[in-house]
Amino acid sequence: MSGGGLCWQDVLPGTVTLGASSQSVETGLWRSVRPVLDAGKCVSCLRCWAQCPDASILTGDGGSVLGINMFFCKGCGICAQICPVGAISIRPESDFQGEAVSSGRGVGPLKVGELVG
Amino acid sequence: MAFAEAMRQINPDVVAAYPITPSTEIPMKFAEYVADGLVDTEYITVESEHSAITACVGASVAGARVMTASSANGVGLMHEIFPIAAAFRAPIVFGLVNRSLGAPVNIHCDHSDSMPERDSGWIQIYCEDAQEVYDTALMSVRLAEHPDVLTPVFVCQDGFITSHCYEPVDFLDDEAVTEFVGSREPRYPLLDVDNPVSYGSFVMSEHYFEIKRNQMEGMENALRVCREVSGELARITGRDYPPVERYRTDDAEYVIVIMSSAAGVVKDVADDLRSRGVRAGCLRVRMFRPFPSEEISEALSGVKCAAVLDRSASPGGTPPLAAEVRSALYTSCCAGNRMPSPVQSFIYGLGGRDLYPGDVESVFEGLSRGEHFLAPRYIGLREGTGGEERGGR
Ligand code: SF4
Ligand code: SF4
């Protein structure tokens, strides 16, 4: 074979990839449904922030929820399930056709620390 | 015990182990060393063998020097993680006390636990006695961590026969061991946060093949590095361990090929037969992965007949050692060398059944009569007449 890939002598040993970080992996591409925040209902309990498996809940000063990082959010729906006041609803990605790409790429990737504050 | 003492002197950064029954005395003894403050090791007690080896892999790619030990079904439970350790080039040194895999439950020796791991990408070294276990543990640290190898090592010893019997062992001073093993210089440690790397990312068919081939290079270099490291230790101890031990094989007509503790019986019988004029020899295979094919075909090149004694079976196939020896000889024959014929295959000692001198003598007698059987035969097995009709009743 084939292709423009690396030959076996040139791949790094040990399955290593250099500088690799989950911060550049757009897990948002896997989403088929997305959470939508109604900030007016949110009581800042931060349950969604604590439970989101992709650290996608963006918070501001005093623990207010500012939004959801669509670069990482993969649409698991946990945040909507655990929100005690129904501030997060789940809608199909098809509702966002056209804006999906820009809303995904615009937010991330972010450096550690940038999410808070 | 010899392995545990070597661990104390090596003083690894991390040991993760699970004391399942049947496991070994090694983690138990080492836990005492930790409790007594004799080592600086982070000793991680976990909830299963699977977790033990998983923690070892994590610690190893983080950059630590890691050792552990297990046996039998515990080794079986670790199976999923072994190829990952090898692919991560995690130089873990593993004391594998060979015990039979259940069922039926049995705690005694055979090689049915390590043989299923022969394609896991780990180096496998089979030791004959406790002294060799100790020496091999020391050299395996250097072998595993060598930049040309970077491959985990199983240091195998026979359960109970070697692991629990008392025999004299010559230990080095702690300082000599510290100096010999040196300290690990990891290539891509995860804990080097200034140079972040990722291990084990998802790889599709575009690069999986190349990464696996790259991994094999470490194994390819292991025989050479093992000889170097063994030679270096021999300069301190006077004990050298080639990949294959040739005991009176140079002018032998009949040779038994075997691994681990039972080689002692074969050597004794060979001595006895020699005193009666039979040119018998023993070829003890110490390194099984990588397999020293050339040494073996060379050692067997002049013999009339050879028998390979396996302490494990491959139901429906050829027992592992016999398969490797025949393959080595076939390759050598294709290169124009003479093949001893026939090479007989025997299975012995499953579940800890002893191999007696009389058994070995009758194998040599069969060889000298030129007996030839196509299928593997069994040594020391109670066999009734009537074969299959009796089975299952
Ligand atoms: S849907 Fe899942 S991934 Fe997305 S923000 Fe909610 S909890 Fe996080
Ligand atoms: S779980 Fe609901 S109420 Fe609590 S912080 Fe998240 S969105 Fe706001």
XYZ file of C-alpha atoms in Angstrom, chain B residues 121-285:
165
model
C 4.345 -9.136 22.427
C 6.100 -9.820 25.751
C 9.538 -11.361 26.058
C 9.306 -14.772 27.754
C 12.222 -16.270 29.678
C 11.850 -19.678 31.381
C 14.147 -20.298 34.353
C 15.393 -23.651 35.583
C 16.046 -22.836 39.246
C 15.787 -20.089 41.866
C 19.276 -18.773 41.179
C 18.365 -18.266 37.565
C 15.114 -16.549 38.586
C 17.084 -14.083 40.703
C 19.707 -13.396 38.044
C 17.064 -13.133 35.323
C 15.005 -10.647 37.319
C 18.034 -8.358 37.529
C 18.963 -8.631 33.876
C 15.338 -8.321 32.741
C 15.127 -4.781 34.085
C 18.006 -3.820 31.811
C 16.667 -5.864 28.910
C 13.138 -4.458 29.107
C 14.277 -0.843 29.458
C 17.008 -0.991 26.806
C 16.210 1.669 24.173
C 16.513 -0.897 21.365
C 14.076 -3.243 23.134
C 11.525 -1.350 25.276
C 9.444 -4.476 25.679
C 7.932 -6.012 28.817
C 9.384 -9.280 30.124
C 7.854 -12.353 31.720
C 10.362 -14.028 34.019
C 8.830 -17.510 34.219
C 9.523 -20.087 36.895
C 7.839 -23.378 37.677
C 5.103 -23.083 40.306
C 5.972 -24.837 43.586
C 8.869 -26.751 42.053
C 10.945 -23.580 41.765
C 8.783 -21.005 43.525
C 8.287 -22.802 46.849
C 11.232 -25.177 47.218
C 14.191 -24.207 49.343
C 17.514 -24.072 47.591
C 20.650 -22.001 48.051
C 20.748 -18.756 46.089
C 23.752 -16.494 45.773
C 22.583 -12.867 46.136
C 24.537 -9.802 45.107
C 25.032 -6.889 47.510
C 22.307 -4.271 47.376
C 24.812 -1.714 46.072
C 25.928 -4.002 43.258
C 22.309 -4.458 42.169
C 21.619 -0.719 42.347
C 24.615 -0.107 40.169
C 23.776 -2.880 37.713
C 20.150 -1.899 37.143
C 20.816 1.854 37.121
C 17.803 4.084 36.770
C 15.203 4.154 34.055
C 15.394 6.826 31.390
C 11.928 6.816 29.886
C 11.594 7.907 26.276
C 8.140 9.520 26.241
C 7.005 9.738 29.887
C 3.457 11.000 30.361
C 4.592 12.886 33.441
C 6.806 15.122 31.328
C 4.098 17.790 31.143
C 6.304 20.179 29.196
C 6.424 17.690 26.344
C 2.910 16.252 26.274
C 2.325 12.993 24.432
C -0.599 10.678 24.021
C -0.518 6.880 24.179
C -2.918 4.518 22.490
C -4.931 6.934 20.386
C -7.522 5.538 18.008
C -5.807 4.498 14.770
C -7.643 3.285 11.715
C -6.256 0.999 9.039
C -4.098 3.814 7.654
C -1.431 3.347 10.335
C -2.290 0.411 12.625
C -0.181 -2.009 10.554
C 2.877 0.280 10.575
C 2.630 0.812 14.341
C 2.465 -2.961 14.993
C 5.441 -3.578 12.700
C 7.374 -0.840 14.484
C 6.609 -2.574 17.792
C 8.070 -5.877 16.552
C 11.466 -4.249 16.170
C 11.933 -4.272 19.943
C 11.419 -8.028 20.000
C 13.783 -8.453 17.051
C 16.548 -6.763 19.061
C 15.869 -8.636 22.293
C 18.085 -11.685 21.648
C 21.133 -9.528 20.974
C 20.510 -7.238 23.954
C 19.795 -10.207 26.210
C 23.174 -11.695 25.318
C 24.872 -8.364 26.054
C 23.132 -7.810 29.391
C 23.600 -11.428 30.406
C 27.312 -11.147 29.611
C 27.558 -7.998 31.675
C 25.930 -9.645 34.687
C 28.125 -12.700 34.195
C 31.206 -10.510 34.674
C 29.910 -9.773 38.194
C 28.392 -13.148 39.073
C 30.276 -15.638 36.912
C 26.916 -17.000 35.754
C 26.052 -16.563 32.088
C 22.722 -17.468 30.543
C 22.594 -17.946 26.792
C 19.123 -18.095 25.174
C 19.556 -21.856 24.835
C 21.494 -24.065 27.213
C 23.327 -26.877 25.427
C 23.955 -29.664 27.902
C 26.149 -32.366 26.363
C 24.599 -31.802 22.957
C 27.781 -31.180 20.973
C 28.362 -34.801 19.994
C 24.913 -36.078 20.962
C 22.907 -38.495 18.836
C 19.724 -38.207 20.887
C 18.571 -34.958 22.382
C 15.586 -33.960 24.512
C 14.451 -30.360 24.160
C 12.718 -28.995 27.265
C 12.199 -25.816 29.317
C 12.308 -24.837 32.999
C 12.838 -27.013 36.074
C 12.325 -30.437 34.486
C 15.522 -29.924 32.495
C 17.377 -31.094 35.613
C 15.898 -34.567 35.340
C 16.779 -34.768 31.653
C 20.369 -33.718 32.352
C 20.676 -36.359 35.092
C 19.384 -39.070 32.797
C 21.657 -37.882 29.982
C 24.631 -38.203 32.360
C 23.511 -41.682 33.316
C 23.045 -42.781 29.711
C 26.416 -41.312 28.764
C 28.048 -43.439 31.437
C 26.480 -46.413 29.632
C 27.764 -45.289 26.255
C 24.610 -43.640 24.879
C 25.295 -40.218 23.429
C 22.392 -38.362 25.021
C 22.007 -34.628 25.541
C 19.611 -31.984 26.804
C 18.771 -28.757 25.047
C 17.137 -26.364 27.485
C 15.271 -23.518 25.868
